Short mmCIF file of C-alpha atoms in Angstrom, two decimals:
data_model
loop_
_atom_site.label_atom_id
_atom_site.label_comp_id
_atom_site.label_asym_id
_atom_site.label_seq_id
_atom_site.Cartn_x
_atom_site.Cartn_y
_atom_site.Cartn_z
CA MET A 1 25.04 122.96 32.49
CA THR A 2 25.95 125.62 35.08
CA THR A 3 29.59 127.24 35.17
CA THR A 4 29.82 123.90 38.24
CA GLN A 5 29.53 121.26 35.62
CA THR A 6 31.26 122.74 32.71
CA SER A 7 34.81 122.41 35.49
CA VAL A 8 33.84 118.89 36.66
CA VAL A 9 33.49 117.77 33.05
CA HIS A 10 36.61 119.70 32.22
CA ASP A 11 38.35 118.47 35.41
CA LEU A 12 37.75 114.60 34.72
CA GLY A 13 38.15 114.69 30.68
CA THR A 14 41.86 115.97 31.80
CA LEU A 15 42.53 113.37 34.69
CA ALA A 16 41.17 110.94 32.23
CA HIS A 17 43.60 112.19 29.05
CA ARG A 18 46.25 112.60 31.69
CA LEU A 19 45.87 108.61 32.77
CA SER A 20 45.50 107.71 29.56
CA HIS A 21 48.11 109.46 27.27
CA PRO A 22 51.22 107.82 27.35
CA ALA A 23 53.80 111.29 28.48
CA ARG A 24 56.54 113.07 26.29
CA THR A 25 54.66 111.50 23.36
CA PRO A 26 52.46 113.28 20.84
CA CYS A 27 49.01 113.79 21.20
CA VAL A 28 46.55 112.98 18.67
CA CYS A 29 43.30 111.64 21.20
CA GLU A 30 40.08 113.06 20.63
CA PRO A 31 38.48 114.88 23.11
CA PRO A 32 37.18 113.82 25.97
CA GLN A 33 33.63 113.09 25.68
CA VAL A 34 30.54 113.00 28.38
CA LEU A 35 28.74 109.50 29.05
CA ALA A 36 26.77 111.66 31.55
CA ASP A 37 26.48 114.48 33.24
CA ARG A 38 24.49 114.92 36.68
CA PRO A 39 24.05 116.03 40.14
CA ASP A 40 24.39 112.41 41.27
CA GLY A 41 26.98 111.35 38.55
CA THR A 42 29.41 113.17 36.13
CA VAL A 43 30.95 110.14 33.84
CA VAL A 44 33.75 111.73 31.17
CA ARG A 45 36.21 109.10 29.01
CA SER A 46 39.06 109.57 27.80
CA GLY A 47 40.46 107.01 25.25
CA ALA A 48 40.47 103.95 27.60
CA ILE A 49 40.07 105.37 31.23
CA VAL A 50 36.77 106.56 32.61
CA ALA A 51 36.13 109.02 35.25
CA LYS A 52 33.21 109.76 37.42
CA ALA A 53 32.94 112.45 39.62
CA HIS A 54 30.06 110.31 42.49
CA ALA A 55 27.36 112.85 44.43
CA ALA A 56 28.21 116.06 46.36
CA ASP A 57 26.47 114.51 49.68
CA THR A 58 28.33 111.17 48.91
CA ASP A 59 29.34 109.60 52.63
CA ARG A 60 33.25 108.56 51.44
CA GLU A 61 33.65 106.37 53.83
CA ALA A 62 30.89 104.46 52.50
CA LEU A 63 32.04 105.04 48.39
CA ALA A 64 35.52 103.51 49.57
CA ALA A 65 34.47 100.39 50.90
CA ARG A 66 32.08 99.76 47.87
CA ILE A 67 35.17 100.75 45.06
CA ALA A 68 36.76 98.17 47.66
CA LEU A 69 34.45 95.85 46.85
CA ALA A 70 34.70 96.28 43.29
CA GLY A 71 38.65 95.33 42.97
CA ALA A 72 38.13 92.93 45.70
CA PRO A 73 39.59 89.50 44.19
CA GLN A 74 36.82 87.72 45.72
CA LEU A 75 34.51 89.56 42.86
CA ALA A 76 36.87 89.13 40.29
CA GLY A 77 35.23 88.64 36.92
CA ILE A 78 31.97 89.44 38.81
CA LEU A 79 32.70 93.28 38.83
CA LEU A 80 34.20 95.69 37.57
CA PRO A 81 37.56 96.89 39.25
CA PRO A 82 38.60 100.14 40.12
CA LEU A 83 41.73 102.16 38.74
CA THR A 84 43.94 103.54 40.96
CA ALA A 85 43.49 107.87 40.98
CA PRO A 86 45.57 109.68 42.06
CA GLU A 87 45.72 111.39 45.10
CA PRO A 88 44.37 115.16 44.34
CA ALA A 89 46.12 118.24 45.26
CA ALA A 90 43.44 119.83 47.60
CA PRO A 91 40.44 118.41 48.83
CA THR A 92 37.96 118.24 45.70
CA ALA A 93 33.89 118.57 46.14
CA ARG A 94 32.81 115.30 43.99
CA PRO A 95 34.76 112.17 45.03
CA VAL A 96 36.19 111.13 41.54
CA THR A 97 37.11 106.66 40.75
CA LEU A 98 38.34 105.85 38.16
CA TRP A 99 37.90 102.82 35.25
CA PRO A 100 38.64 101.24 32.59
CA LEU A 101 36.50 102.10 30.06
CA GLY A 102 33.90 98.84 28.39
CA ALA A 103 31.74 98.36 25.92
CA PRO A 104 28.36 99.06 27.45
CA VAL A 105 24.74 96.54 26.24
CA ASP A 106 23.71 98.03 22.81
CA PRO A 107 20.39 99.84 23.08
CA THR A 108 19.18 99.52 19.37
CA ASP A 109 19.42 95.33 19.39
CA PRO A 110 17.09 94.65 22.66
CA GLY A 111 17.07 90.79 21.10
CA ALA A 112 20.86 91.02 22.32
CA ALA A 113 20.70 92.25 25.66
CA PRO A 114 22.91 89.91 27.72
CA TRP A 115 19.65 89.08 30.15
CA ALA A 116 21.24 85.57 31.63
CA GLU A 117 24.10 86.78 31.14
CA ALA A 118 23.05 89.64 34.32
CA ALA A 119 21.39 87.50 35.96
CA ASP A 120 24.06 84.65 36.53
CA LEU A 121 26.59 87.90 37.50
CA LEU A 122 23.74 88.30 39.89
CA ALA A 123 23.91 85.27 41.42
CA ARG A 124 27.83 84.66 41.83
CA LEU A 125 28.06 88.14 43.48
CA HIS A 126 24.66 87.21 46.36
CA ARG A 127 26.91 83.28 46.49
CA THR A 128 29.81 85.29 47.62
CA GLU A 129 30.40 86.21 51.62
CA PRO A 130 31.13 89.73 52.28
CA PRO A 131 34.81 89.42 51.82
CA PHE A 132 34.61 93.00 54.92
CA PRO A 133 31.63 94.93 56.43
CA LEU A 134 29.77 97.06 54.21
CA PRO A 135 26.97 99.50 54.18
CA PRO A 136 23.44 98.54 53.33
CA MET A 137 23.13 98.09 50.44
CA ARG A 138 20.77 102.06 48.82
CA GLY A 139 18.02 99.92 46.79
CA PRO A 140 15.62 101.34 49.30
CA ALA A 141 17.02 104.50 49.66
CA LYS A 142 17.13 105.13 45.67
CA ALA A 143 13.42 104.32 46.06
CA ALA A 144 12.64 106.59 48.53
CA ARG A 145 13.90 109.93 46.31
CA ALA A 146 12.23 108.55 43.32
CA VAL A 147 9.41 108.99 45.43
CA ALA A 148 10.47 112.62 46.86
CA ARG A 149 11.59 113.91 43.23
CA MET A 150 7.99 113.37 42.16
CA ARG A 151 6.90 115.19 45.31
CA ALA A 152 8.89 118.02 44.67
CA ALA A 153 8.07 118.08 40.70
CA LEU A 154 4.87 117.99 41.49
CA GLN A 155 3.64 120.48 44.75
CA GLY A 156 1.90 123.59 42.41
CA ASP A 157 -0.52 123.65 39.40
CA ALA A 158 2.35 125.36 37.65
CA THR A 159 4.31 121.68 37.57
CA ALA A 160 1.08 119.08 37.03
CA VAL A 161 1.42 116.86 34.25
CA PRO A 162 -0.22 117.04 30.72
CA GLY A 163 -3.10 115.73 30.43
CA ALA A 164 -3.88 115.09 33.86
CA PRO A 165 -6.67 116.88 36.62
CA ALA A 166 -5.96 119.72 37.83
CA ALA A 167 -3.79 119.84 40.94
CA LEU A 168 -5.22 121.13 43.78
CA SER A 169 -3.48 123.40 46.61
CA GLY A 170 -1.62 120.68 49.31
CA ASP A 171 -4.25 122.05 51.82
CA ALA A 172 -7.05 121.14 49.42
CA ILE A 173 -6.32 117.40 50.55
CA ALA A 174 -6.67 116.19 54.12
CA PRO A 175 -4.71 113.65 54.81
CA PRO A 176 -6.78 111.34 56.72
CA ARG A 177 -9.04 111.45 54.33
CA ASP A 178 -6.22 110.11 51.23
CA PRO A 179 -5.29 106.59 52.21
CA ALA A 180 -1.63 107.75 50.09
CA VAL A 181 -0.56 110.15 52.25
CA GLY A 182 0.27 109.64 56.34
CA PRO A 183 0.74 111.31 59.23
CA GLY A 184 4.16 112.99 59.31
CA ASP A 185 3.65 114.66 55.23
CA ALA A 186 4.27 118.15 55.54
CA THR A 187 2.16 118.36 52.44
CA ALA A 188 -1.22 116.53 50.55
CA PRO A 189 0.00 115.65 47.34
CA PRO A 190 -1.57 117.00 44.15
CA ARG A 191 -5.29 115.02 43.40
CA ASP A 192 -4.20 112.95 40.19
CA PRO A 193 -4.69 110.03 40.14
CA ALA A 194 -1.28 108.66 38.67
CA VAL A 195 0.50 110.28 41.45
CA LEU A 196 -1.79 109.39 43.93
CA SER A 197 -1.60 105.36 42.56
CA VAL A 198 2.18 105.63 43.13
CA LEU A 199 1.85 107.38 46.86
CA ALA A 200 -0.64 104.74 48.04
CA GLY A 201 1.69 101.44 46.30
CA TRP A 202 4.05 103.38 48.40
CA ARG A 203 2.71 103.38 50.98
CA ALA A 204 2.07 99.77 51.22
CA LEU A 205 5.39 99.05 51.22
CA PRO A 206 7.22 97.52 54.60
CA ALA A 207 8.99 100.51 55.91
CA TRP A 208 12.30 98.49 55.53
CA ALA A 209 11.45 99.38 51.35
CA ARG A 210 10.84 102.63 52.10
CA GLY A 211 14.12 102.66 53.48
CA GLU A 212 12.62 104.13 56.97
CA ALA A 213 13.82 100.89 59.05
CA PRO A 214 16.56 98.23 58.55
CA ALA A 215 15.96 95.01 56.23
CA PRO A 216 14.33 91.77 58.54
CA ALA A 217 17.73 89.59 59.39
CA ARG A 218 16.49 87.17 56.77
CA ARG A 219 16.88 89.51 53.95
CA ALA A 220 20.01 91.74 55.04
CA GLY A 221 23.07 89.65 54.95
CA ALA A 222 23.41 88.80 50.50
CA LEU A 223 25.53 91.12 48.62
CA CYS A 224 23.81 93.29 46.40
CA HIS A 225 24.39 95.71 43.77
CA GLY A 226 21.24 97.61 44.45
CA ASP A 227 20.70 98.80 41.08
CA LEU A 228 20.43 96.35 38.55
CA HIS A 229 19.21 97.20 35.14
CA LEU A 230 21.68 95.99 31.66
CA GLY A 231 23.07 100.10 31.86
CA GLN A 232 24.68 98.64 34.46
CA LEU A 233 27.14 95.72 32.79
CA VAL A 234 29.83 96.19 30.04
CA ARG A 235 31.87 93.78 28.25
CA HIS A 236 36.22 93.98 29.20
CA PRO A 237 37.73 93.62 27.91
CA ALA A 238 36.07 96.27 24.85
CA PRO A 239 34.34 94.83 22.59
CA ASP A 240 34.31 91.35 23.14
CA GLY A 241 35.28 90.38 27.01
CA PRO A 242 33.11 88.87 29.77
CA TRP A 243 30.03 90.55 30.89
CA LEU A 244 31.46 92.43 34.49
CA LEU A 245 28.79 94.69 36.25
CA ILE A 246 29.43 97.97 36.67
CA ASP A 247 28.52 101.14 39.17
CA MET A 248 28.43 100.44 42.35
CA ASP A 249 27.68 103.23 44.17
CA ASP A 250 24.70 101.92 45.76
CA ALA A 251 26.49 98.55 46.65
CA GLY A 252 26.68 96.82 49.50
CA VAL A 253 24.32 93.87 51.65
CA GLY A 254 20.93 93.19 51.94
CA ASP A 255 18.52 91.07 49.79
CA PRO A 256 19.33 89.52 47.05
CA ALA A 257 15.42 89.80 45.45
CA TRP A 258 16.18 93.74 45.16
CA ASP A 259 18.39 93.23 42.52
CA LEU A 260 15.60 90.52 40.65
CA GLY A 261 12.68 93.67 41.30
CA ARG A 262 13.37 95.52 38.14
CA PRO A 263 12.96 92.75 35.87
CA ALA A 264 10.38 91.29 37.61
CA ALA A 265 8.65 94.28 37.69
CA TRP A 266 8.93 95.41 34.12
CA TYR A 267 7.78 91.52 33.30
CA ALA A 268 4.62 92.07 35.47
CA ALA A 269 4.19 96.02 33.86
CA GLY A 270 4.71 93.99 30.28
CA LEU A 271 7.95 95.31 29.34
CA LEU A 272 10.10 93.13 29.34
CA ALA A 273 8.65 89.50 27.32
CA PRO A 274 8.00 86.36 28.64
CA GLU A 275 11.25 84.53 26.87
CA ASP A 276 14.04 87.37 28.28
CA TRP A 277 12.47 86.64 32.34
CA SER A 278 12.18 83.34 31.21
CA ALA A 279 16.02 83.61 30.77
CA PHE A 280 17.20 85.59 33.27
CA LEU A 281 15.28 83.77 36.23
CA ASP A 282 16.28 80.49 34.91
CA ALA A 283 19.91 81.23 34.78
CA TYR A 284 19.81 83.13 38.32
CA ARG A 285 17.93 79.94 39.45
CA ALA A 286 21.11 77.57 38.00
CA ALA A 287 24.03 79.63 38.88
CA GLY A 288 22.94 79.12 42.86
CA GLY A 289 21.14 82.18 43.44
CA PRO A 290 19.87 82.47 46.65
CA ALA A 291 17.41 85.33 46.00
CA VAL A 292 14.45 82.89 44.98
CA PRO A 293 13.65 79.07 45.67
CA SER A 294 15.54 76.63 42.51
CA ASP A 295 12.12 76.18 41.25
CA GLY A 296 8.63 76.88 41.96
CA ASP A 297 6.99 80.03 42.03
CA PRO A 298 9.59 82.62 43.11
CA TRP A 299 7.04 85.62 43.43
CA PRO A 300 6.41 85.66 46.83
CA ALA A 301 9.99 86.40 47.12
CA LEU A 302 10.41 88.51 44.74
CA ASP A 303 6.66 90.74 45.48
CA VAL A 304 7.72 93.67 47.56
CA PRO A 305 10.48 94.67 46.10
CA ALA A 306 9.22 94.63 42.54
CA ARG A 307 6.45 96.99 43.83
CA ALA A 308 9.21 98.96 45.46
CA LEU A 309 10.69 98.87 41.99
CA THR A 310 7.61 99.54 40.07
CA VAL A 311 6.70 102.34 42.81
CA GLN A 312 10.34 104.23 42.11
CA THR A 313 9.97 103.32 38.14
CA ALA A 314 6.25 105.64 38.40
CA ALA A 315 7.51 108.01 40.93
CA VAL A 316 10.70 109.00 38.12
CA ALA A 317 8.32 108.93 35.10
CA LEU A 318 6.00 111.77 36.99
CA ALA A 319 8.87 113.80 37.65
CA LYS A 320 10.02 113.89 34.45
CA CYS A 321 7.22 114.52 32.93
CA ALA A 322 6.32 117.53 35.39
CA ALA A 323 9.73 118.74 34.49
CA GLU A 324 9.73 118.79 30.99
CA GLN A 325 5.65 119.04 30.50
CA ARG A 326 5.24 116.18 28.52
CA ASP A 327 2.86 113.68 28.80
CA PRO A 328 4.55 109.93 29.91
CA ASP A 329 5.73 107.84 26.99
CA ASP A 330 4.36 104.59 25.86
CA HIS A 331 6.85 102.68 28.36
CA GLU A 332 6.61 105.13 31.15
CA GLN A 333 2.49 104.59 31.38
CA LEU A 334 2.71 101.16 30.98
CA MET A 335 4.99 101.65 34.81
CA ILE A 336 2.66 103.84 36.22
CA GLU A 337 -0.26 101.82 34.99
CA SER A 338 1.01 98.73 36.62
CA CYS A 339 1.76 101.09 39.81
CA ALA A 340 -1.97 102.13 39.98
CA ARG A 341 -2.89 98.22 39.45
CA ILE A 342 -0.37 97.11 42.33
CA ALA A 343 -2.39 100.10 44.56
CA THR A 344 -5.52 98.28 44.45
CA LEU A 345 -4.21 94.89 45.21
CA PRO A 346 -3.17 92.85 48.57
CA PRO A 347 0.46 92.84 48.67
CA GLU A 348 0.77 89.06 47.41
CA LEU A 349 -1.42 89.48 44.39
CA ALA A 350 0.50 92.35 43.50
CA THR A 351 2.85 91.69 41.43
CA GLY A 352 2.42 88.17 39.14
CA PRO A 353 2.58 88.22 35.72
CA ALA A 354 0.87 90.73 33.29
CA SER A 355 -2.27 89.16 31.98
#
């Protein structure tokens, strides 16, 4: 942890403790607990208060709109509402938000994963009219950052994924001969089959799903979470309150099918059990979710988001493997293989259920 990171963690812990601990009473509080510490989000808990420092390059106006959305009365019972943060004495390098503590999903008990509850929350979110102007949902932009992260991690031979063919220098691959590389790329990728399949899958996506163009009007108007996974749910009040969605950093208006894209991608790759996928999809439909038809085949609506989330997940996996000089684990390998599969299929066949 760098000195700057240590300072952020300390400041967040102090702020959360000050708000959770009654003034002028003896302090028997446990030390603040670091829940996450990454450049895009540092999260520290003290007592029943959670403080989060967002990325330094965060669009503060857009973040303010997203935090206001979480506190809007129209979203009560769907989104965890924020706490009021005290005004800082001076401008901070990273914007800070405050939240009540919730009980997260237990990662050691997959059988208790609240897939149906997550789907119901999504359907209710998607059905709610935006209460005020909001920025676009950032899902496609997040996918683009994942691919850029993979490219950066795999630039040279020294960062090739262990066990993969040796990477060649960028000049060794001519873009016209590599269908995964467009004429606007500054450097060509290494000749690693896994990387090439990720890039091929990326190039096959429509521009809006790569964050390079606005979403089509028919896909652009719904309230979206933007980064749905089970880590984005908590029970509040803890430990037995209702499930609520958290983490609004990527929320906004867009295609509601994007929020179903990660579960769909996991199901297509064989990571999500058929019964869990059915529970998720059935609950979403029962709650009137608009992302898919109320019956029949959901895949025409889910195809592009599921492919995009497959590419994003595989790209992040390859970047992590390169940085940590290790082979992909079983789950990462399944997503990489799924990416390779969809890269060879026409879009309408790319993300059907795994056989």
